[in-house]
Coordinates of N, CA and C in Angstrom, one line a residue:
Chain Y
S12 N -2.4 -16.9 -0.2 CA -2.2 -15.9 -1.2 C -0.5 -15.8 -2.0
A13 N -0.6 -14.8 -2.5 CA 0.0 -14.4 -4.2 C 1.1 -13.8 -3.0
V14 N 2.4 -14.2 -3.3 CA 3.2 -14.1 -3.6 C 4.3 -13.1 -4.5
I15 N 4.9 -12.3 -3.8 CA 5.5 -11.2 -4.7 C 7.1 -11.2 -4.5
S16 N 8.4 -10.5 -5.8 CA 9.4 -11.6 -5.8 C 9.3 -9.5 -6.3
Q17 N 10.8 -8.8 -5.8 CA 10.5 -7.8 -6.4 C 11.4 -7.4 -6.7
K18 N 12.4 -7.2 -7.4 CA 14.4 -5.8 -6.8 C 14.4 -5.6 -8.3
P19 N 15.4 -4.8 -8.1 CA 16.5 -5.2 -6.7 C 15.4 -4.4 -5.8
S20 N 16.2 -4.9 -4.6 CA 15.8 -4.3 -3.3 C 15.8 -3.0 -2.7
R21 N 17.0 -2.3 -3.3 CA 17.5 -0.8 -3.0 C 18.9 -0.6 -4.0
D22 N 18.6 0.2 -4.4 CA 19.5 0.5 -5.4 C 20.1 1.8 -5.0
I23 N 20.9 2.3 -6.1 CA 20.9 4.4 -5.2 C 22.1 4.7 -6.2
C24 N 21.7 5.1 -6.9 CA 21.4 5.3 -9.3 C 22.1 7.6 -8.7
Q25 N 23.4 7.3 -9.2 CA 23.4 9.2 -10.0 C 22.0 9.6 -10.9
R26 N 21.6 10.8 -10.6 CA 21.0 11.5 -11.1 C 21.0 11.4 -12.7
G27 N 19.4 11.6 -13.2 CA 19.8 11.4 -15.3 C 20.1 10.1 -15.5
T28 N 19.8 9.1 -14.7 CA 20.5 7.9 -15.1 C 18.3 6.8 -14.8
S29 N 19.0 6.0 -15.0 CA 17.0 5.2 -15.7 C 17.4 3.6 -14.5
L30 N 16.8 3.3 -14.2 CA 16.7 2.2 -12.9 C 15.3 0.9 -13.1
T31 N 15.7 -0.1 -13.6 CA 14.3 -0.1 -14.0 C 14.1 -1.9 -12.8
I32 N 12.0 -1.7 -12.3 CA 12.5 -2.2 -11.5 C 11.4 -4.1 -11.7
Q33 N 11.8 -4.5 -11.3 CA 10.8 -6.3 -11.5 C 9.8 -6.6 -10.7
C34 N 8.8 -7.0 -11.4 CA 8.2 -7.5 -10.1 C 7.5 -9.0 -10.7
Q35 N 7.7 -10.4 -9.7 CA 7.2 -11.2 -10.3 C 6.4 -11.8 -9.2
V36 N 5.3 -12.3 -9.6 CA 4.1 -13.2 -8.7 C 4.3 -14.3 -9.3
D37 N 3.5 -15.5 -8.4 CA 4.0 -16.9 -8.7 C 2.0 -17.3 -9.1
S38 N 1.1 -16.7 -9.1 CA 0.9 -17.1 -10.0 C -0.1 -15.8 -11.1
Q39 N -0.9 -16.5 -11.4 CA -1.9 -15.8 -12.5 C -2.2 -14.3 -12.0
V40 N -2.0 -13.3 -12.5 CA -3.2 -12.3 -12.0 C -3.6 -10.7 -13.1
T41 N -5.0 -10.6 -13.0 CA -5.1 -10.0 -14.3 C -4.0 -8.1 -14.5
M42 N -4.4 -7.1 -13.1 CA -4.0 -6.5 -13.2 C -2.9 -6.5 -12.2
M43 N -1.5 -5.8 -12.0 CA -0.5 -5.9 -11.7 C -1.4 -3.7 -11.1
F44 N -0.5 -3.5 -10.0 CA 0.1 -2.2 -9.5 C 0.9 -1.3 -9.5
W45 N 1.9 -0.5 -9.7 CA 3.0 0.7 -9.0 C 2.1 0.7 -8.0
Y46 N 3.3 1.8 -7.3 CA 3.2 2.0 -6.2 C 4.9 3.2 -6.0
R47 N 4.3 4.4 -5.6 CA 5.4 5.1 -4.4 C 5.5 6.1 -3.6
Q48 N 6.4 5.1 -2.8 CA 6.3 6.4 -1.5 C 7.0 6.6 -0.6
Q49 N 6.6 7.8 -0.9 CA 8.2 9.3 -0.6 C 7.9 9.3 1.0
P50 N 9.3 9.6 1.1 CA 10.0 9.5 2.2 C 8.6 9.6 3.8
G51 N 8.6 9.0 4.5 CA 7.3 9.5 5.6 C 6.3 10.0 5.1
Q52 N 6.5 9.6 3.7 CA 4.6 9.2 3.2 C 4.1 8.7 2.9
S53 N 2.1 8.2 3.1 CA 1.6 7.2 2.3 C 2.0 6.2 0.4
L54 N 0.6 5.6 0.4 CA 1.3 5.0 -1.0 C 0.6 5.7 -1.6
T55 N 0.7 6.5 -3.0 CA 0.4 6.6 -3.8 C 0.2 5.5 -5.6
L56 N -0.8 5.3 -6.4 CA -0.1 4.4 -7.1 C -0.3 5.2 -8.9
I57 N 0.6 4.4 -8.7 CA 1.3 5.1 -10.1 C 0.4 5.1 -11.3
A58 N 0.4 3.8 -11.6 CA -0.2 3.2 -12.5 C -0.7 2.1 -12.3
T59 N -1.9 1.4 -13.3 CA -2.8 0.2 -13.3 C -1.0 -0.9 -14.6
A60 N -1.5 -2.1 -15.0 CA -0.7 -3.2 -15.4 C -1.5 -4.0 -16.3
N61 N -2.0 -3.7 -17.0 CA -2.5 -5.1 -18.0 C -1.5 -5.6 -18.7
Q62 N -2.0 -7.6 -19.1 CA -1.4 -7.7 -19.7 C -1.9 -7.9 -21.4
G63 N -1.0 -6.7 -22.1 CA -1.5 -6.9 -23.7 C -2.5 -5.4 -23.9
S64 N -1.9 -5.4 -23.1 CA -2.6 -3.5 -22.8 C -1.9 -2.6 -22.8
E65 N -1.5 -1.4 -23.5 CA -0.5 0.2 -22.0 C -1.1 0.5 -20.8
A66 N -0.5 0.5 -20.3 CA -0.7 1.1 -18.7 C -2.1 2.6 -18.5
T67 N -2.4 2.2 -17.4 CA -3.0 3.3 -17.0 C -3.0 4.1 -15.8
Y68 N -2.3 5.0 -16.1 CA -1.7 6.7 -14.9 C -2.1 7.5 -14.9
E69 N -2.3 7.4 -13.7 CA -2.7 8.4 -11.9 C -2.5 9.4 -13.4
S70 N -3.5 10.4 -12.0 CA -3.1 12.2 -12.5 C -2.3 12.6 -11.8
G71 N -0.8 12.8 -12.6 CA 0.6 13.3 -12.0 C 2.3 12.5 -12.4
F72 N 1.6 11.6 -13.0 CA 2.5 10.4 -13.4 C 1.9 10.0 -15.2
V73 N 3.5 10.2 -15.9 CA 3.1 10.2 -17.2 C 4.1 9.0 -18.4
I74 N 4.0 7.8 -18.7 CA 4.4 7.0 -19.9 C 6.1 7.4 -19.9
D75 N 6.7 8.1 -20.1 CA 7.9 8.4 -20.7 C 8.7 8.7 -19.1
K76 N 8.6 8.6 -18.0 CA 9.2 9.4 -16.6 C 9.2 7.6 -16.6
F77 N 7.7 7.4 -16.3 CA 7.4 6.1 -15.1 C 7.0 4.6 -16.5
P78 N 7.6 4.6 -17.7 CA 7.8 3.1 -18.6 C 7.3 2.0 -17.9
I79 N 6.5 1.2 -18.3 CA 6.1 -0.3 -18.1 C 5.6 -1.2 -18.6
S80 N 5.9 -1.8 -18.4 CA 5.8 -3.3 -18.9 C 5.3 -4.3 -18.6
R81 N 4.5 -5.3 -19.2 CA 3.5 -6.1 -18.9 C 3.3 -6.9 -19.6
P82 N 4.5 -7.7 -20.1 CA 5.2 -8.8 -20.4 C 3.5 -9.9 -21.0
N83 N 3.5 -10.5 -19.4 CA 2.5 -11.8 -19.7 C 2.0 -11.7 -18.0
L84 N 1.2 -12.5 -17.7 CA 0.3 -12.7 -16.5 C 0.6 -13.0 -15.2
T85 N 2.6 -13.1 -15.3 CA 3.4 -12.7 -14.3 C 3.8 -12.2 -13.5
F86 N 4.6 -10.9 -14.5 CA 5.7 -10.3 -14.0 C 5.8 -8.8 -15.0
S87 N 5.9 -8.2 -14.5 CA 5.3 -6.4 -14.6 C 7.9 -6.1 -14.4
T88 N 7.4 -5.0 -15.3 CA 8.8 -3.6 -14.7 C 7.5 -2.2 -14.7
L89 N 8.6 -1.7 -13.9 CA 9.1 0.2 -13.8 C 10.0 -0.2 -14.4
T90 N 10.4 1.5 -15.4 CA 11.2 2.2 -15.6 C 11.5 3.4 -14.4
V91 N 12.1 3.3 -13.9 CA 12.3 4.9 -13.0 C 12.6 5.9 -14.2
S92 N 13.0 7.0 -14.6 CA 13.8 6.9 -16.0 C 14.3 8.7 -16.1
N93 N 15.0 9.0 -16.1 CA 15.8 10.2 -16.0 C 15.8 10.9 -13.9
M94 N 16.5 10.1 -13.5 CA 16.4 11.0 -12.7 C 16.5 11.2 -11.7
S95 N 15.7 11.9 -10.7 CA 16.4 13.1 -10.0 C 16.4 12.5 -8.7
P96 N 16.9 13.4 -7.2 CA 17.1 13.8 -6.5 C 15.1 13.0 -5.9
E97 N 14.3 14.2 -6.4 CA 13.1 13.8 -6.1 C 11.8 13.0 -6.0
D98 N 12.6 11.8 -7.4 CA 12.1 10.4 -6.9 C 12.8 9.2 -6.6
S99 N 13.6 9.9 -5.4 CA 13.7 8.7 -4.3 C 12.8 8.8 -3.1
S100 N 12.6 7.5 -3.1 CA 10.6 6.4 -2.7 C 11.3 5.4 -2.4
I101 N 10.4 4.5 -2.1 CA 10.2 3.7 -2.2 C 8.7 3.3 -3.3
Y102 N 9.7 1.9 -4.4 CA 8.7 1.7 -4.8 C 7.8 0.6 -4.8
L103 N 6.6 0.1 -5.0 CA 6.1 -1.2 -4.7 C 5.6 -1.6 -5.2
C104 N 5.0 -3.0 -6.4 CA 4.7 -3.2 -7.1 C 3.5 -4.5 -6.0
S105 N 1.9 -4.9 -6.4 CA 0.5 -5.0 -5.1 C 0.3 -6.3 -6.7
V106 N -1.1 -6.2 -6.6 CA -1.7 -7.1 -7.0 C -3.3 -7.6 -6.1
E107 N -4.0 -7.3 -7.0 CA -5.2 -8.1 -5.8 C -4.4 -10.0 -5.4
A108 N -5.5 -9.6 -4.7 CA -5.3 -11.0 -3.6 C -6.8 -11.7 -3.6
V109 N -6.7 -13.4 -2.9 CA -7.9 -13.7 -2.0 C -8.9 -12.7 -1.0
Y110 N -8.1 -12.5 -0.2 CA -7.8 -11.4 0.5 C -7.4 -10.0 0.6
G111 N -7.8 -9.5 0.1 CA -7.1 -7.4 0.2 C -6.2 -7.4 -1.4
Y112 N -5.3 -6.6 -0.8 CA -4.6 -6.8 -2.5 C -3.2 -6.7 -1.7
T113 N -1.9 -7.9 -1.8 CA -1.2 -7.9 -1.8 C -0.3 -7.4 -2.5
F114 N 1.0 -7.5 -1.4 CA 2.6 -6.2 -2.2 C 3.6 -6.9 -1.6
G115 N 4.6 -6.2 -2.7 CA 5.6 -6.5 -3.0 C 7.0 -5.6 -1.8
S116 N 7.8 -5.7 -1.6 CA 9.4 -5.5 -0.4 C 9.0 -4.5 -0.7
G117 N 9.0 -4.3 -2.2 CA 9.3 -2.7 -2.5 C 11.2 -2.7 -3.2
T118 N 11.3 -1.8 -3.3 CA 12.3 -1.1 -4.1 C 12.5 0.2 -3.4
R119 N 13.9 0.3 -2.8 CA 14.2 2.2 -1.9 C 15.1 2.0 -2.8
L120 N 14.5 3.3 -3.3 CA 15.4 3.6 -4.3 C 16.5 4.9 -4.2
T121 N 17.3 5.5 -3.6 CA 18.0 6.8 -4.0 C 18.8 7.2 -5.1
V122 N 18.7 9.0 -5.2 CA 18.9 9.1 -5.9 C 19.8 10.3 -5.4
V123 N 21.2 10.4 -6.4 CA 22.3 11.3 -5.7 C 22.4 12.1 -6.8
Chain P
G3 N -4.4 12.9 -5.4 CA -5.2 11.9 -5.3 C -6.1 11.4 -3.8
Q4 N -7.1 11.5 -3.9 CA -7.5 11.3 -2.8 C -7.2 10.6 -1.6
Q5 N -7.4 11.1 -0.1 CA -7.0 10.0 0.6 C -8.0 10.0 2.0
L6 N -8.0 8.8 2.4 CA -8.6 8.8 3.9 C -8.2 10.1 5.5
N7 N -9.0 9.6 6.8 CA -8.7 10.2 7.6 C -8.3 9.8 8.6
Q8 N -6.2 9.4 8.9 CA -5.8 8.6 8.8 C -5.5 9.4 10.7
S9 N -6.5 8.6 11.9 CA -5.9 9.4 12.7 C -5.4 8.1 14.1
P10 N -4.7 8.8 15.0 CA -3.8 9.8 15.2 C -3.1 9.5 14.7
Q11 N -2.1 10.5 14.0 CA -0.9 10.3 13.0 C 0.3 9.0 13.7
S12 N 1.2 9.6 14.7 CA 2.1 8.6 16.1 C 0.9 8.4 16.9
M13 N 1.9 7.4 17.9 CA 1.4 6.9 18.9 C 2.3 6.1 20.0
F14 N 2.8 6.8 21.2 CA 3.7 5.9 21.9 C 3.5 6.0 22.9
I15 N 3.4 4.2 23.5 CA 2.7 3.4 24.0 C 3.2 2.8 25.1
Q16 N 3.2 2.0 26.1 CA 3.6 1.5 26.9 C 3.1 -0.6 27.0
E17 N 4.1 -1.4 26.3 CA 4.0 -2.6 26.0 C 2.7 -2.6 27.6
G18 N 1.8 -3.7 26.5 CA 0.3 -4.2 27.3 C -1.0 -3.0 27.5
E19 N 0.1 -2.1 27.1 CA -1.3 -1.3 26.3 C -2.4 -1.2 25.5
D20 N -4.0 -1.6 25.7 CA -4.5 -1.2 24.2 C -4.2 -0.1 23.0
V21 N -4.7 0.0 21.8 CA -4.2 0.8 21.2 C -5.8 0.9 20.0
S22 N -6.1 2.1 19.5 CA -6.9 2.5 19.0 C -6.4 3.3 17.9
M23 N -7.1 3.6 16.9 CA -6.2 3.8 15.2 C -7.7 4.0 14.3
N24 N -8.3 5.4 13.8 CA -9.4 4.2 13.0 C -9.0 5.6 11.6
C25 N -10.2 4.9 10.3 CA -10.0 6.0 9.1 C -10.9 6.6 9.4
T26 N -10.8 7.7 8.1 CA -13.0 8.2 8.7 C -13.0 9.1 6.3
S27 N -13.9 9.0 6.1 CA -13.7 9.3 4.7 C -15.0 10.1 4.2
S28 N -14.7 10.6 3.3 CA -17.0 11.7 3.2 C -16.7 10.6 2.0
S29 N -16.2 9.5 1.7 CA -17.6 8.2 0.2 C -17.7 7.2 0.5
I30 N -18.3 6.6 1.2 CA -18.5 4.9 0.8 C -17.5 3.6 0.0
F31 N -17.2 3.4 1.2 CA -16.3 2.8 0.6 C -16.8 1.3 0.4
N32 N -16.9 0.3 -0.1 CA -17.0 -1.4 0.1 C -16.3 -2.4 0.3
T33 N -14.9 -1.9 0.7 CA -14.0 -2.6 1.3 C -13.9 -2.4 2.2
W34 N -12.8 -2.3 3.1 CA -11.8 -1.1 4.3 C -10.9 -2.9 4.5
L35 N -9.9 -2.1 3.8 CA -7.6 -3.2 4.2 C -7.7 -2.3 5.7
W36 N -6.8 -3.0 6.5 CA -5.5 -2.5 7.7 C -4.4 -3.5 6.6
Y37 N -3.6 -2.4 6.3 CA -2.5 -3.2 6.6 C -1.4 -2.5 7.3
K38 N -0.1 -2.8 7.6 CA 1.0 -2.5 8.9 C 2.4 -2.8 7.9
Q39 N 3.1 -1.9 7.5 CA 4.5 -1.7 7.6 C 5.4 -2.0 8.5
D40 N 6.3 -2.3 8.4 CA 7.9 -2.5 8.8 C 9.1 -2.2 8.0
P41 N 9.2 -1.3 9.1 CA 10.7 -0.6 8.1 C 11.8 -1.4 7.0
G42 N 11.4 -0.4 6.0 CA 12.6 -1.5 5.1 C 11.7 -2.6 3.5
E43 N 9.9 -2.8 4.6 CA 8.6 -3.8 3.5 C 8.1 -2.9 3.5
G44 N 7.6 -4.2 2.4 CA 6.0 -3.9 1.9 C 4.6 -3.7 2.9
P45 N 3.6 -3.6 2.5 CA 2.7 -3.6 3.8 C 2.9 -5.1 3.6
V46 N 1.8 -4.8 4.7 CA 1.1 -6.7 4.9 C -0.1 -6.5 5.9
L47 N -1.8 -7.3 4.7 CA -2.4 -7.1 5.0 C -2.5 -7.9 6.8
L48 N -2.9 -7.5 7.7 CA -4.0 -7.7 8.9 C -5.5 -8.0 8.4
I49 N -6.2 -6.6 8.4 CA -7.4 -7.2 8.4 C -8.4 -7.3 7.4
A50 N -9.5 -7.9 6.7 CA -10.1 -6.9 5.1 C -11.5 -7.4 6.0
L51 N -11.8 -5.8 6.2 CA -13.8 -5.7 6.4 C -14.7 -5.8 5.0
Y52 N -15.4 -6.2 4.6 CA -16.6 -6.3 3.2 C -17.4 -6.6 3.8
K53 N -18.3 -5.3 4.9 CA -19.8 -5.6 4.8 C -19.8 -4.8 6.3
A54 N -20.6 -4.1 6.8 CA -20.8 -2.4 6.7 C -21.3 -2.9 8.5
G55 N -20.6 -2.5 9.3 CA -21.6 -3.0 10.0 C -19.9 -4.9 11.0
E56 N -19.6 -4.5 10.1 CA -18.8 -6.1 10.5 C -18.0 -6.2 11.0
L57 N -17.6 -6.8 12.4 CA -16.7 -6.6 13.1 C -15.6 -8.1 13.4
T58 N -14.0 -7.9 13.2 CA -13.4 -9.4 12.2 C -12.1 -8.6 13.2
S59 N -11.6 -9.7 14.1 CA -10.7 -10.1 14.4 C -9.7 -11.5 14.1
N60 N -8.0 -11.0 14.1 CA -7.4 -11.7 14.1 C -6.6 -11.6 15.6
G61 N -5.8 -12.2 16.0 CA -6.0 -12.8 16.9 C -5.5 -10.9 17.9
R62 N -4.2 -10.3 18.6 CA -5.2 -9.3 19.7 C -5.8 -8.0 19.2
L63 N -5.5 -7.8 17.4 CA -6.5 -7.1 16.2 C -7.9 -7.6 16.1
T64 N -8.5 -5.9 16.5 CA -9.5 -6.2 15.2 C -10.3 -5.1 15.0
A65 N -11.0 -5.5 14.5 CA -11.3 -4.1 13.5 C -12.2 -4.0 12.7
Q66 N -13.4 -3.1 12.7 CA -14.5 -2.2 12.2 C -15.1 -2.3 11.6
F67 N -16.0 -2.2 9.8 CA -16.4 -1.5 9.2 C -17.3 -0.5 9.8
G68 N -17.1 1.0 9.5 CA -18.0 0.8 10.1 C -19.6 0.8 9.5
I69 N -20.6 1.6 10.5 CA -21.8 1.5 10.2 C -22.5 2.5 8.9
T70 N -21.9 2.8 8.4 CA -22.1 4.4 7.3 C -21.5 3.9 6.4
R71 N -20.4 2.6 6.2 CA -19.7 2.1 5.1 C -18.5 3.8 5.1
K72 N -18.4 4.6 6.0 CA -17.2 5.7 5.9 C -16.5 5.3 6.2
D73 N -16.6 4.8 7.8 CA -14.9 5.1 9.0 C -15.0 3.6 9.0
S74 N -14.1 3.3 9.8 CA -13.2 1.5 9.5 C -12.4 2.6 11.4
F75 N -12.3 1.4 12.2 CA -11.3 1.0 13.4 C -10.5 -0.1 13.0
L76 N -9.5 0.2 14.2 CA -8.2 -0.8 14.4 C -8.1 -0.4 16.0
N77 N -8.3 -1.8 16.7 CA -8.3 -2.5 18.1 C -6.2 -3.1 18.1
I78 N -5.7 -2.8 18.8 CA -4.6 -4.3 19.3 C -4.6 -3.8 20.6
S79 N -5.1 -4.5 21.1 CA -5.3 -5.5 22.7 C -3.5 -5.4 23.2
A80 N -3.2 -5.2 23.6 CA -2.4 -6.2 24.9 C -1.0 -5.4 24.3
S81 N -0.5 -4.6 23.4 CA 1.0 -4.6 22.9 C 2.3 -5.1 23.6
I82 N 2.6 -5.5 22.4 CA 4.2 -6.0 22.6 C 4.9 -5.3 21.6
P83 N 6.3 -5.6 22.8 CA 7.7 -4.4 21.4 C 7.5 -4.8 19.9
S84 N 6.5 -5.8 19.0 CA 7.0 -6.0 17.7 C 5.9 -5.2 17.2
D85 N 4.9 -4.9 17.3 CA 3.5 -3.8 17.1 C 4.2 -2.4 17.1
V86 N 5.1 -2.3 17.0 CA 5.9 -1.6 16.4 C 5.8 -1.4 14.7
G87 N 5.6 -0.5 14.7 CA 5.5 -0.1 12.8 C 3.9 1.2 12.2
I88 N 4.2 1.1 11.2 CA 4.1 1.9 10.6 C 1.9 0.8 9.8
Y89 N 0.7 1.5 10.9 CA 0.0 1.1 10.1 C -1.1 1.8 9.2
F90 N -1.8 1.5 8.9 CA -2.7 2.7 6.9 C -3.7 1.7 7.0
C91 N -4.8 2.1 6.8 CA -6.1 1.9 6.2 C -5.8 2.3 4.8
A92 N -7.3 1.4 3.9 CA -7.1 1.5 3.1 C -8.6 1.5 2.7
G93 N -9.4 1.8 1.9 CA -10.9 1.5 1.6 C -10.5 1.1 -0.2
L94 N -11.8 0.8 -0.6 CA -11.9 -0.1 -2.0 C -13.3 0.1 -2.6
R95 N -13.6 0.4 -3.9 CA -14.9 0.9 -4.2 C -15.7 -0.2 -4.2
G96 N -15.2 -0.7 -5.2 CA -15.3 -2.6 -6.0 C -16.2 -1.3 -6.5
G97 N -16.7 -3.3 -7.4 CA -17.8 -3.0 -8.0 C -17.8 -2.6 -10.3
S98 N -18.1 -2.2 -10.5 CA -18.1 -2.0 -11.8 C -18.1 -0.9 -12.0
G99 N -16.1 -0.2 -13.0 CA -16.5 1.1 -12.6 C -14.9 1.1 -13.4
G100 N -14.3 2.1 -13.4 CA -13.0 2.4 -14.3 C -12.2 2.3 -12.3
S101 N -12.6 2.9 -11.7 CA -12.0 3.2 -10.6 C -12.0 2.1 -9.1
N102 N -13.3 1.9 -9.4 CA -14.0 1.5 -8.6 C -12.2 -0.4 -8.0
Y103 N -11.1 -0.1 -8.5 CA -10.6 -1.2 -7.8 C -9.9 -1.8 -7.6
K104 N -9.5 1.0 -7.7 CA -7.9 0.9 -7.1 C -8.3 1.2 -5.2
L105 N -7.0 1.1 -4.4 CA -7.3 1.1 -3.3 C -6.7 2.2 -3.2
T106 N -7.3 3.0 -1.8 CA -7.2 5.1 -1.6 C -6.4 4.5 -0.4
F107 N -5.3 5.4 0.9 CA -4.7 4.6 1.4 C -4.5 6.0 2.1
G108 N -4.9 5.7 3.7 CA -5.2 6.7 4.5 C -3.4 6.9 4.7
K109 N -3.0 7.7 5.8 CA -1.8 8.7 6.2 C -1.1 7.7 6.9
G110 N -1.6 6.6 7.2 CA -0.8 5.6 8.0 C -0.7 6.2 9.8
T111 N -0.7 5.9 10.5 CA -0.4 5.3 12.0 C 1.3 5.4 12.6
L112 N 2.2 6.2 13.4 CA 3.5 5.4 13.5 C 3.4 4.3 15.1
L113 N 4.0 3.2 15.0 CA 3.0 3.6 16.5 C 4.6 2.5 17.0
T114 N 4.8 3.2 17.9 CA 5.2 2.8 18.8 C 5.7 2.2 20.8
V115 N 6.8 1.8 21.1 CA 5.7 -0.1 22.3 C 6.8 0.9 22.4
N116 N 7.2 0.9 24.3 CA 8.4 1.3 24.7 C 7.9 -0.1 25.5
P117 N 8.9 -0.7 25.1 CA 9.3 -2.2 26.8 C 8.8 -1.7 27.9

């Protein structure tokens, strides 16, 4: 199964700033997915990132707030822009694996 | 977005007891997945189910894909302290179509095991 390296694992950021989260996969994958997990909640899909095209965002998420890059088939970044305390969450990337979907270990973001 | 109905929301059990949790949906899924999430980690896949009626085991874990394709359950037998965590079900429609590759998650079951 694919192995995902996600960083940073955690960060504390000032409101109004931006944080870029990186996701590296050990194999080439067509689609990469970015999720948000708010405290005590389930996972919510932010967007799907395909190499060579713009990411597809889910309802309630916009590119200006969560710009995504997908420069190649093994790497993607998610930026959380102009952060507010409401953005404090765990952000996870995921890829389709042989058996189900594999997740990175997540980035725990706290905005103060 | 749409979520699966997962129950119970939380469980407190004694070590050695069996555990059962389930997910239901108003719509059909073609794949059911069960994940466990430990604190500070991403979800880890426990069991994947691909066919209606399928019953699959992974050690002390057993999961079934409901015959209607609208539900699934997960059983944990003889629980141990390291079973503590949050368990999520997830459904996948599959096939062609814009949204069919996206996972839909349940709200999770928080399991506490008292030694």
